[in-house]
Amino acid sequence: MKRLNALIVIAFAIGMVFTSCSEKKTTKKVVGVAMPTQSSERWINDGANMKSQLEAKGYAVELQYAEDDVQLQVSQIENLIAKEVNCLVVAAIDSTALINVLAEAKEKGIPVIAYDRLLMDTDAVSYYATFDNKGVGTAIAKYIEEEKKLSTAKAEGRSYTIEFFMGSPDDNNALFLYNGVMEVLKQYLDNGVLICKTGRTSFDKTCILRWSQETAQQWCENYLSGFYADEKLDIACSAFDGFAYGIRSACESAGYKVGVDWPLITGQDAELMATKNIISGYQTMSIYKDTRLLASKCVTMVEALFTGSIPEINDTKQYNNGKLIVPSYLCTPVAVDLKNYEQIIIDGGYYTKEQLGL
Ligand code: BGC
């Protein structure tokens, strides 16, 4: 009898452990994270950082990548809603394609945070965590201005050829970046210090759908063969490291040589390959965006939504999505080149010397 009692007690205790485990499981909040693509390194890092930082706070994470397929992203978000996640973090492929699915989230009481790219034409978004996107553009352009000493060029009779490779028209960030670039460079296009031989300087003529590296390469090849047979291209103002890789290939095929006539090529994201290209001279600069910092700001927004508190916000003016001005946190982008990459990238713990092959 005593043994039977003891067995009953043990069975009860085991039962309690299982119940409390399953209770814990059901009470753990789940965050659905929808990322655009794994084709560029930055988004892989963003997804990994979000997952690890949210898990460290005790949340469960459902991480999805839609490989730049708009419909796939819609259905991934639909699935996350069906699974009744507690919060959605979305980096959109096409910022205006998610209106219906986000309305569905709102109806189900699931709050939404826009990650890096603003969600347009929807009132379902609570917060926006991003980098200062116009600041990315001004940083790229100021780099060009300083490197080429554009402010004194007119008086000294200098001029430079330039071509523009801007971001995807369905990504709100791309126009912000373009506006930042032109805020600095337009005066030099107007006074003849910068010469764009293709004449393609407007956003409409320079934006590249889905940030395609292949398109950037194709365009650059066409520009070099069609417009730069006699005079060299001096500056490729590129909005993305992926474009810079395509431009590099086009320049190599056209016979440009590093240290001889290689153009100034800009980029964005400070991807590993871009940083290696900066070291070897194939890319001049990039914009370092610490995705660990961005993820941490986004995680504070998730926590605020769960606890009903107000997260840290530093912009309540710039990001009007057509329905509301979305309260935003803008991280600061930093220009990196050969002069400062060790301090910013290596000392900052973003990549190790080994990763960079040093
Ligand atoms: C991001 C950039 C990135 C680009 C292409 C933009 O929305 O802000 O950091 O380079 O997408 O992936």
mmCIF file of C-alpha atoms and ligand atoms in Angstrom:
data_model
loop_
_atom_site.group_PDB
_atom_site.id
_atom_site.type_symbol
_atom_site.label_atom_id
_atom_site.label_comp_id
_atom_site.label_asym_id
_atom_site.label_seq_id
_atom_site.Cartn_x
_atom_site.Cartn_y
_atom_site.Cartn_z
ATOM 1 C CA MET A 1 0.000 0.000 0.000
ATOM 2 C CA LYS A 2 2.851 2.321 0.969
ATOM 3 C CA ARG A 3 4.514 1.538 -2.364
ATOM 4 C CA LEU A 4 1.291 2.224 -4.234
ATOM 5 C CA ASN A 5 0.958 5.574 -2.461
ATOM 6 C CA ALA A 6 4.537 6.448 -3.319
ATOM 7 C CA LEU A 7 3.922 5.556 -6.977
ATOM 8 C CA ILE A 8 0.808 7.709 -7.023
ATOM 9 C CA VAL A 9 2.778 10.627 -5.570
ATOM 10 C CA ILE A 10 5.544 10.203 -8.195
ATOM 11 C CA ALA A 11 3.012 9.923 -11.034
ATOM 12 C CA PHE A 12 1.282 13.073 -9.759
ATOM 13 C CA ALA A 13 4.586 14.935 -9.557
ATOM 14 C CA ILE A 14 5.492 13.917 -13.106
ATOM 15 C CA GLY A 15 2.055 15.034 -14.223
ATOM 16 C CA MET A 16 2.589 18.411 -12.549
ATOM 17 C CA VAL A 17 5.936 18.876 -14.285
ATOM 18 C CA PHE A 18 4.380 18.111 -17.681
ATOM 19 C CA THR A 19 1.432 20.408 -17.063
ATOM 20 C CA SER A 20 3.636 23.279 -15.982
ATOM 21 C CA CYS A 21 5.895 22.723 -19.029
ATOM 22 C CA SER A 22 2.962 22.788 -21.408
ATOM 23 C CA GLU A 23 1.488 25.779 -19.590
ATOM 24 C CA LYS A 24 4.825 27.559 -19.992
ATOM 25 C CA LYS A 25 4.782 26.687 -23.662
ATOM 26 C CA THR A 26 1.349 28.119 -24.231
ATOM 27 C CA THR A 27 2.089 31.276 -22.254
ATOM 28 C CA LYS A 28 5.348 32.022 -24.117
ATOM 29 C CA LYS A 29 4.688 34.914 -26.471
ATOM 30 C CA VAL A 30 5.446 34.230 -30.120
ATOM 31 C CA VAL A 31 6.829 36.835 -32.490
ATOM 32 C CA GLY A 32 6.430 36.292 -36.229
ATOM 33 C CA VAL A 33 9.319 37.787 -38.185
ATOM 34 C CA ALA A 34 8.847 38.167 -41.960
ATOM 35 C CA MET A 35 12.057 38.972 -43.832
ATOM 36 C CA PRO A 36 12.352 39.745 -47.564
ATOM 37 C CA THR A 37 15.199 37.585 -48.873
ATOM 38 C CA GLN A 38 18.274 35.542 -48.090
ATOM 39 C CA SER A 39 19.928 36.612 -51.334
ATOM 40 C CA SER A 40 21.796 39.395 -49.581
ATOM 41 C CA GLU A 41 23.816 38.933 -46.452
ATOM 42 C CA ARG A 42 22.305 41.830 -44.539
ATOM 43 C CA TRP A 43 18.851 40.217 -44.273
ATOM 44 C CA ILE A 44 20.342 36.926 -43.102
ATOM 45 C CA ASN A 45 22.047 38.867 -40.296
ATOM 46 C CA ASP A 46 18.865 40.803 -39.529
ATOM 47 C CA GLY A 47 16.849 37.581 -39.181
ATOM 48 C CA ALA A 48 19.491 35.884 -37.049
ATOM 49 C CA ASN A 49 19.868 38.915 -34.774
ATOM 50 C CA MET A 50 16.118 39.305 -34.301
ATOM 51 C CA LYS A 51 15.744 35.619 -33.502
ATOM 52 C CA SER A 52 18.563 35.451 -30.988
ATOM 53 C CA GLN A 53 17.689 38.724 -29.257
ATOM 54 C CA LEU A 54 13.987 37.865 -28.965
ATOM 55 C CA GLU A 55 14.778 34.358 -27.718
ATOM 56 C CA ALA A 56 17.140 35.810 -25.134
ATOM 57 C CA LYS A 57 14.164 37.783 -23.787
ATOM 58 C CA GLY A 58 12.151 34.565 -23.471
ATOM 59 C CA TYR A 59 10.001 34.885 -26.592
ATOM 60 C CA ALA A 60 9.494 32.235 -29.251
ATOM 61 C CA VAL A 61 10.241 33.262 -32.837
ATOM 62 C CA GLU A 62 8.768 32.186 -36.170
ATOM 63 C CA LEU A 63 11.238 33.464 -38.770
ATOM 64 C CA GLN A 64 10.263 33.474 -42.452
ATOM 65 C CA TYR A 65 12.097 34.523 -45.622
ATOM 66 C CA ALA A 66 10.129 35.153 -48.817
ATOM 67 C CA GLU A 67 13.018 35.251 -51.318
ATOM 68 C CA ASP A 68 11.792 38.467 -52.932
ATOM 69 C CA ASP A 69 8.498 36.814 -53.920
ATOM 70 C CA VAL A 70 5.725 39.227 -52.962
ATOM 71 C CA GLN A 71 2.945 36.634 -52.981
ATOM 72 C CA LEU A 72 5.025 34.243 -50.893
ATOM 73 C CA GLN A 73 5.486 36.961 -48.290
ATOM 74 C CA VAL A 74 1.732 37.577 -48.206
ATOM 75 C CA SER A 75 1.045 33.886 -47.604
ATOM 76 C CA GLN A 76 3.807 33.611 -44.994
ATOM 77 C CA ILE A 77 2.208 36.462 -43.047
ATOM 78 C CA GLU A 78 -1.230 34.846 -43.473
ATOM 79 C CA ASN A 79 0.190 31.660 -41.946
ATOM 80 C CA LEU A 80 1.708 33.566 -39.044
ATOM 81 C CA ILE A 81 -1.684 35.173 -38.387
ATOM 82 C CA ALA A 82 -3.365 31.756 -38.575
ATOM 83 C CA LYS A 83 -0.868 30.487 -35.988
ATOM 84 C CA GLU A 84 -1.985 33.372 -33.772
ATOM 85 C CA VAL A 85 1.446 34.875 -33.203
ATOM 86 C CA ASN A 86 1.382 37.668 -30.625
ATOM 87 C CA CYS A 87 3.235 40.245 -32.699
ATOM 88 C CA LEU A 88 4.431 40.620 -36.294
ATOM 89 C CA VAL A 89 7.719 42.185 -37.366
ATOM 90 C CA VAL A 90 7.768 42.775 -41.113
ATOM 91 C CA ALA A 91 10.510 43.831 -43.537
ATOM 92 C CA ALA A 92 8.434 44.120 -46.706
ATOM 93 C CA ILE A 93 9.459 43.205 -50.224
ATOM 94 C CA ASP A 94 6.841 45.501 -51.752
ATOM 95 C CA SER A 95 5.818 48.081 -49.155
ATOM 96 C CA THR A 96 2.302 48.517 -50.554
ATOM 97 C CA ALA A 97 1.471 44.855 -51.259
ATOM 98 C CA LEU A 98 0.652 43.916 -47.684
ATOM 99 C CA ILE A 99 -2.324 46.192 -47.041
ATOM 100 C CA ASN A 100 -4.955 43.413 -46.894
ATOM 101 C CA VAL A 101 -2.955 40.916 -44.890
ATOM 102 C CA LEU A 102 -1.984 43.612 -42.382
ATOM 103 C CA ALA A 103 -5.634 44.625 -42.049
ATOM 104 C CA GLU A 104 -6.306 40.986 -41.187
ATOM 105 C CA ALA A 105 -3.623 41.127 -38.479
ATOM 106 C CA LYS A 106 -5.167 44.267 -37.059
ATOM 107 C CA GLU A 107 -8.606 42.660 -37.001
ATOM 108 C CA LYS A 108 -7.152 39.725 -35.045
ATOM 109 C CA GLY A 109 -5.516 42.126 -32.576
ATOM 110 C CA ILE A 110 -1.953 41.273 -33.667
ATOM 111 C CA PRO A 111 0.274 44.373 -33.500
ATOM 112 C CA VAL A 112 2.698 45.027 -36.365
ATOM 113 C CA ILE A 113 6.159 46.622 -36.400
ATOM 114 C CA ALA A 114 7.750 47.735 -39.668
ATOM 115 C CA TYR A 115 11.358 46.566 -39.795
ATOM 116 C CA ASP A 116 13.847 48.636 -41.817
ATOM 117 C CA ARG A 117 11.321 49.257 -44.644
ATOM 118 C CA LEU A 118 8.172 51.267 -43.978
ATOM 119 C CA LEU A 119 4.803 49.539 -44.502
ATOM 120 C CA MET A 120 2.817 51.882 -46.734
ATOM 121 C CA ASP A 121 -0.878 52.771 -46.888
ATOM 122 C CA THR A 122 -1.875 50.875 -43.770
ATOM 123 C CA ASP A 123 -3.036 51.936 -40.318
ATOM 124 C CA ALA A 124 -2.128 48.505 -38.922
ATOM 125 C CA VAL A 125 1.460 49.455 -38.116
ATOM 126 C CA SER A 126 2.400 50.581 -34.600
ATOM 127 C CA TYR A 127 6.108 51.377 -34.843
ATOM 128 C CA TYR A 128 8.970 51.559 -37.320
ATOM 129 C CA ALA A 129 12.584 50.607 -36.566
ATOM 130 C CA THR A 130 15.044 51.632 -39.269
ATOM 131 C CA PHE A 131 18.152 53.592 -40.164
ATOM 132 C CA ASP A 132 18.054 57.225 -41.159
ATOM 133 C CA ASN A 133 17.373 56.427 -44.816
ATOM 134 C CA LYS A 134 17.816 59.954 -46.118
ATOM 135 C CA GLY A 135 20.961 60.080 -43.978
ATOM 136 C CA VAL A 136 22.285 57.048 -45.888
ATOM 137 C CA GLY A 137 21.921 59.040 -49.113
ATOM 138 C CA THR A 138 23.559 62.176 -47.753
ATOM 139 C CA ALA A 139 26.414 60.103 -46.282
ATOM 140 C CA ILE A 140 27.091 58.478 -49.671
ATOM 141 C CA ALA A 141 26.930 61.830 -51.466
ATOM 142 C CA LYS A 142 29.038 63.700 -48.904
ATOM 143 C CA TYR A 143 31.658 60.995 -49.242
ATOM 144 C CA ILE A 144 31.776 61.608 -53.005
ATOM 145 C CA GLU A 145 31.809 65.378 -52.430
ATOM 146 C CA GLU A 146 34.771 65.170 -50.060
ATOM 147 C CA GLU A 147 36.771 62.518 -51.920
ATOM 148 C CA LYS A 148 36.535 64.395 -55.195
ATOM 149 C CA LYS A 149 36.744 67.846 -53.544
ATOM 150 C CA LEU A 150 33.669 68.920 -55.461
ATOM 151 C CA SER A 151 33.192 72.232 -53.660
ATOM 152 C CA THR A 152 36.359 73.680 -55.172
ATOM 153 C CA ALA A 153 36.177 71.815 -58.487
ATOM 154 C CA LYS A 154 34.391 74.497 -60.474
ATOM 155 C CA ALA A 155 36.905 77.187 -59.579
ATOM 156 C CA GLU A 156 39.747 74.800 -60.342
ATOM 157 C CA GLY A 157 38.268 73.691 -63.659
ATOM 158 C CA ARG A 158 37.756 70.052 -62.621
ATOM 159 C CA SER A 159 34.782 67.865 -63.535
ATOM 160 C CA TYR A 160 33.865 64.188 -63.085
ATOM 161 C CA THR A 161 31.615 61.724 -64.867
ATOM 162 C CA ILE A 162 29.026 59.972 -62.706
ATOM 163 C CA GLU A 163 26.254 57.370 -63.056
ATOM 164 C CA PHE A 164 23.529 56.537 -60.540
ATOM 165 C CA PHE A 165 22.222 53.128 -59.431
ATOM 166 C CA MET A 166 19.325 53.653 -57.032
ATOM 167 C CA GLY A 167 17.111 51.267 -55.031
ATOM 168 C CA SER A 168 13.838 49.501 -55.692
ATOM 169 C CA PRO A 169 10.831 51.716 -56.478
ATOM 170 C CA ASP A 170 8.569 49.563 -54.269
ATOM 171 C CA ASP A 171 10.849 50.150 -51.262
ATOM 172 C CA ASN A 172 10.125 53.456 -49.525
ATOM 173 C CA ASN A 173 13.760 53.623 -48.375
ATOM 174 C CA ALA A 174 14.971 53.965 -51.944
ATOM 175 C CA LEU A 175 13.377 57.362 -52.593
ATOM 176 C CA PHE A 176 14.534 58.666 -49.196
ATOM 177 C CA LEU A 177 18.068 57.627 -50.086
ATOM 178 C CA TYR A 178 17.841 59.209 -53.549
ATOM 179 C CA ASN A 179 16.581 62.469 -52.035
ATOM 180 C CA GLY A 180 19.499 62.450 -49.610
ATOM 181 C CA VAL A 181 21.958 61.914 -52.482
ATOM 182 C CA MET A 182 20.481 64.716 -54.557
ATOM 183 C CA GLU A 183 20.326 67.128 -51.630
ATOM 184 C CA VAL A 184 24.135 67.099 -51.790
ATOM 185 C CA LEU A 185 24.948 66.354 -55.448
ATOM 186 C CA LYS A 186 22.274 68.205 -57.441
ATOM 187 C CA GLN A 187 24.182 71.508 -57.254
ATOM 188 C CA TYR A 188 27.192 69.823 -58.885
ATOM 189 C CA LEU A 189 25.081 68.303 -61.661
ATOM 190 C CA ASP A 190 23.602 71.753 -62.210
ATOM 191 C CA ASN A 191 26.944 73.592 -62.353
ATOM 192 C CA GLY A 192 28.641 71.021 -64.586
ATOM 193 C CA VAL A 193 31.126 69.664 -62.027
ATOM 194 C CA LEU A 194 29.371 66.298 -62.279
ATOM 195 C CA ILE A 195 28.568 65.041 -65.763
ATOM 196 C CA CYS A 196 26.117 62.182 -66.189
ATOM 197 C CA LYS A 197 26.640 61.075 -69.782
ATOM 198 C CA THR A 198 23.558 58.841 -69.952
ATOM 199 C CA GLY A 199 21.441 61.717 -68.667
ATOM 200 C CA ARG A 200 19.848 59.310 -66.188
ATOM 201 C CA THR A 201 19.669 61.305 -62.986
ATOM 202 C CA SER A 202 15.987 61.124 -61.961
ATOM 203 C CA PHE A 203 14.767 58.526 -59.494
ATOM 204 C CA ASP A 204 12.496 56.996 -62.152
ATOM 205 C CA LYS A 205 15.426 56.530 -64.535
ATOM 206 C CA THR A 206 17.879 55.166 -61.954
ATOM 207 C CA CYS A 207 15.785 52.950 -59.651
ATOM 208 C CA ILE A 208 16.383 49.203 -59.932
ATOM 209 C CA LEU A 209 13.483 46.866 -59.176
ATOM 210 C CA ARG A 210 14.039 44.490 -56.215
ATOM 211 C CA TRP A 211 17.568 45.831 -55.771
ATOM 212 C CA SER A 212 18.774 43.423 -58.489
ATOM 213 C CA GLN A 213 22.548 43.004 -58.773
ATOM 214 C CA GLU A 214 22.139 41.535 -62.257
ATOM 215 C CA THR A 215 20.227 44.593 -63.493
ATOM 216 C CA ALA A 216 22.868 46.932 -62.049
ATOM 217 C CA GLN A 217 25.589 44.971 -63.848
ATOM 218 C CA GLN A 218 23.640 44.968 -67.101
ATOM 219 C CA TRP A 219 22.999 48.707 -66.902
ATOM 220 C CA CYS A 220 26.621 49.439 -66.094
ATOM 221 C CA GLU A 221 27.835 47.295 -69.004
ATOM 222 C CA ASN A 222 25.472 49.152 -71.343
ATOM 223 C CA TYR A 223 26.526 52.547 -69.986
ATOM 224 C CA LEU A 224 30.237 51.788 -70.321
ATOM 225 C CA SER A 225 29.959 50.482 -73.870
ATOM 226 C CA GLY A 226 27.431 53.069 -75.042
ATOM 227 C CA PHE A 227 28.613 56.276 -73.361
ATOM 228 C CA TYR A 228 32.108 55.818 -71.966
ATOM 229 C CA ALA A 229 34.177 54.618 -74.912
ATOM 230 C CA ASP A 230 36.204 57.865 -75.084
ATOM 231 C CA GLU A 231 35.952 59.226 -71.573
ATOM 232 C CA LYS A 232 36.186 57.080 -68.409
ATOM 233 C CA LEU A 233 33.503 56.724 -65.768
ATOM 234 C CA ASP A 234 34.813 58.410 -62.609
ATOM 235 C CA ILE A 235 32.012 57.742 -60.099
ATOM 236 C CA ALA A 236 29.386 55.006 -59.732
ATOM 237 C CA CYS A 237 26.936 56.312 -57.143
ATOM 238 C CA SER A 238 25.430 53.013 -56.053
ATOM 239 C CA ALA A 239 22.822 52.630 -53.302
ATOM 240 C CA PHE A 240 23.621 49.016 -52.393
ATOM 241 C CA ASP A 241 26.597 46.676 -52.007
ATOM 242 C CA GLY A 242 24.868 44.209 -54.342
ATOM 243 C CA PHE A 243 24.883 46.847 -57.098
ATOM 244 C CA ALA A 244 28.557 47.551 -56.368
ATOM 245 C CA TYR A 245 29.369 43.860 -57.062
ATOM 246 C CA GLY A 246 27.616 44.105 -60.439
ATOM 247 C CA ILE A 247 29.346 47.401 -61.237
ATOM 248 C CA ARG A 248 32.697 45.847 -60.317
ATOM 249 C CA SER A 249 32.133 43.023 -62.818
ATOM 250 C CA ALA A 250 31.091 45.470 -65.523
ATOM 251 C CA CYS A 251 34.171 47.637 -64.903
ATOM 252 C CA GLU A 252 36.503 44.627 -64.932
ATOM 253 C CA SER A 253 35.025 43.434 -68.245
ATOM 254 C CA ALA A 254 35.458 46.929 -69.678
ATOM 255 C CA GLY A 255 39.155 46.864 -68.737
ATOM 256 C CA TYR A 256 39.223 49.280 -65.774
ATOM 257 C CA LYS A 257 42.119 48.624 -63.376
ATOM 258 C CA VAL A 258 42.362 49.241 -59.637
ATOM 259 C CA GLY A 259 44.998 51.872 -58.928
ATOM 260 C CA VAL A 260 44.886 53.097 -62.525
ATOM 261 C CA ASP A 261 41.430 54.192 -63.644
ATOM 262 C CA TRP A 262 39.080 52.346 -61.296
ATOM 263 C CA PRO A 263 36.001 54.503 -60.533
ATOM 264 C CA LEU A 264 34.862 55.576 -57.093
ATOM 265 C CA ILE A 265 32.155 52.981 -56.315
ATOM 266 C CA THR A 266 29.803 53.449 -53.372
ATOM 267 C CA GLY A 267 27.526 50.937 -51.623
ATOM 268 C CA GLN A 268 25.314 50.269 -48.651
ATOM 269 C CA ASP A 269 25.294 47.656 -45.869
ATOM 270 C CA ALA A 270 29.022 46.979 -45.394
ATOM 271 C CA GLU A 271 28.463 43.346 -46.284
ATOM 272 C CA LEU A 272 31.397 40.998 -45.749
ATOM 273 C CA MET A 273 32.150 40.827 -49.464
ATOM 274 C CA ALA A 274 31.858 44.610 -49.802
ATOM 275 C CA THR A 275 34.267 45.120 -46.912
ATOM 276 C CA LYS A 276 36.724 42.723 -48.570
ATOM 277 C CA ASN A 277 36.293 44.666 -51.813
ATOM 278 C CA ILE A 278 37.028 47.900 -49.957
ATOM 279 C CA ILE A 279 40.256 46.361 -48.680
ATOM 280 C CA SER A 280 41.255 45.166 -52.165
ATOM 281 C CA GLY A 281 40.219 48.449 -53.815
ATOM 282 C CA TYR A 282 37.291 47.155 -55.898
ATOM 283 C CA GLN A 283 34.778 49.193 -53.909
ATOM 284 C CA THR A 284 35.518 52.598 -52.424
ATOM 285 C CA MET A 285 33.085 52.836 -49.558
ATOM 286 C CA SER A 286 29.942 51.430 -48.044
ATOM 287 C CA ILE A 287 27.431 52.454 -45.419
ATOM 288 C CA TYR A 288 27.778 50.485 -42.218
ATOM 289 C CA LYS A 289 24.403 49.675 -40.699
ATOM 290 C CA ASP A 290 24.795 47.732 -37.481
ATOM 291 C CA THR A 291 21.970 45.195 -37.765
ATOM 292 C CA ARG A 292 22.553 44.172 -34.121
ATOM 293 C CA LEU A 293 21.574 47.688 -33.053
ATOM 294 C CA LEU A 294 18.547 47.773 -35.347
ATOM 295 C CA ALA A 295 17.340 44.424 -33.982
ATOM 296 C CA SER A 296 17.780 45.631 -30.400
ATOM 297 C CA LYS A 297 15.672 48.737 -31.080
ATOM 298 C CA CYS A 298 12.993 46.601 -32.690
ATOM 299 C CA VAL A 299 13.010 44.191 -29.750
ATOM 300 C CA THR A 300 12.325 47.092 -27.374
ATOM 301 C CA MET A 301 9.297 47.937 -29.525
ATOM 302 C CA VAL A 302 8.036 44.338 -29.303
ATOM 303 C CA GLU A 303 8.449 44.418 -25.527
ATOM 304 C CA ALA A 304 6.655 47.758 -25.280
ATOM 305 C CA LEU A 305 3.701 46.355 -27.215
ATOM 306 C CA PHE A 306 3.531 43.357 -24.895
ATOM 307 C CA THR A 307 3.794 45.398 -21.722
ATOM 308 C CA GLY A 308 1.807 48.446 -22.806
ATOM 309 C CA SER A 309 4.750 50.798 -22.356
ATOM 310 C CA ILE A 310 6.177 53.356 -24.790
ATOM 311 C CA PRO A 311 9.409 52.387 -26.588
ATOM 312 C CA GLU A 312 12.256 54.765 -27.399
ATOM 313 C CA ILE A 313 11.299 56.825 -30.452
ATOM 314 C CA ASN A 314 13.449 59.509 -32.096
ATOM 315 C CA ASP A 315 11.409 60.509 -35.131
ATOM 316 C CA THR A 316 7.734 61.397 -35.296
ATOM 317 C CA LYS A 317 7.825 63.519 -38.449
ATOM 318 C CA GLN A 318 9.448 61.898 -41.457
ATOM 319 C CA TYR A 319 7.693 58.593 -41.968
ATOM 320 C CA ASN A 320 4.176 59.280 -43.201
ATOM 321 C CA ASN A 321 2.941 56.035 -44.765
ATOM 322 C CA GLY A 322 -0.127 57.561 -46.381
ATOM 323 C CA LYS A 323 -2.354 56.674 -43.434
ATOM 324 C CA LEU A 324 -0.381 57.850 -40.432
ATOM 325 C CA ILE A 325 2.975 59.195 -39.372
ATOM 326 C CA VAL A 326 4.570 56.097 -37.941
ATOM 327 C CA PRO A 327 6.531 56.648 -34.688
ATOM 328 C CA SER A 328 10.057 55.605 -35.616
ATOM 329 C CA TYR A 329 13.478 54.911 -34.230
ATOM 330 C CA LEU A 330 16.222 55.818 -36.695
ATOM 331 C CA CYS A 331 19.660 54.294 -36.160
ATOM 332 C CA THR A 332 22.627 56.260 -37.488
ATOM 333 C CA PRO A 333 24.381 55.030 -40.648
ATOM 334 C CA VAL A 334 28.174 55.397 -40.836
ATOM 335 C CA ALA A 335 30.305 55.691 -43.974
ATOM 336 C CA VAL A 336 33.177 53.163 -44.058
ATOM 337 C CA ASP A 337 36.193 53.043 -46.327
ATOM 338 C CA LEU A 338 39.807 51.941 -46.277
ATOM 339 C CA LYS A 339 40.686 54.628 -43.721
ATOM 340 C CA ASN A 340 38.225 53.679 -40.995
ATOM 341 C CA TYR A 341 37.035 50.100 -41.596
ATOM 342 C CA GLU A 342 39.390 48.677 -38.956
ATOM 343 C CA GLN A 343 38.061 51.001 -36.292
ATOM 344 C CA ILE A 344 34.378 50.737 -37.265
ATOM 345 C CA ILE A 345 34.039 47.184 -38.517
ATOM 346 C CA ILE A 346 36.747 45.185 -36.757
ATOM 347 C CA ASP A 347 36.969 47.052 -33.440
ATOM 348 C CA GLY A 348 33.154 47.287 -33.481
ATOM 349 C CA GLY A 349 33.046 43.469 -33.534
ATOM 350 C CA TYR A 350 31.053 43.299 -36.784
ATOM 351 C CA TYR A 351 33.556 41.103 -38.640
ATOM 352 C CA THR A 352 36.749 39.540 -37.394
ATOM 353 C CA LYS A 353 40.095 39.925 -39.128
ATOM 354 C CA GLU A 354 39.872 36.228 -40.015
ATOM 355 C CA GLN A 355 36.506 36.695 -41.709
ATOM 356 C CA LEU A 356 38.054 39.498 -43.744
ATOM 357 C CA GLY A 357 40.998 37.266 -44.656
ATOM 358 C CA LEU A 358 43.493 39.533 -42.855
HETATM 359 C C1 BGC B 1 17.728 48.486 -46.943
HETATM 360 C C2 BGC B 1 19.158 48.457 -47.376
HETATM 361 C C3 BGC B 1 19.421 47.309 -48.332
HETATM 362 C C4 BGC B 1 18.374 47.272 -49.418
HETATM 363 C C5 BGC B 1 18.537 46.053 -50.309
HETATM 364 C C6 BGC B 1 16.829 48.464 -48.143
HETATM 365 O O1 BGC B 1 15.513 48.505 -47.769
HETATM 366 O O2 BGC B 1 17.472 49.613 -46.149
HETATM 367 O O3 BGC B 1 19.992 48.363 -46.249
HETATM 368 O O4 BGC B 1 20.670 47.488 -48.919
HETATM 369 O O5 BGC B 1 17.083 47.282 -48.876
HETATM 370 O O6 BGC B 1 18.378 44.877 -49.619
#
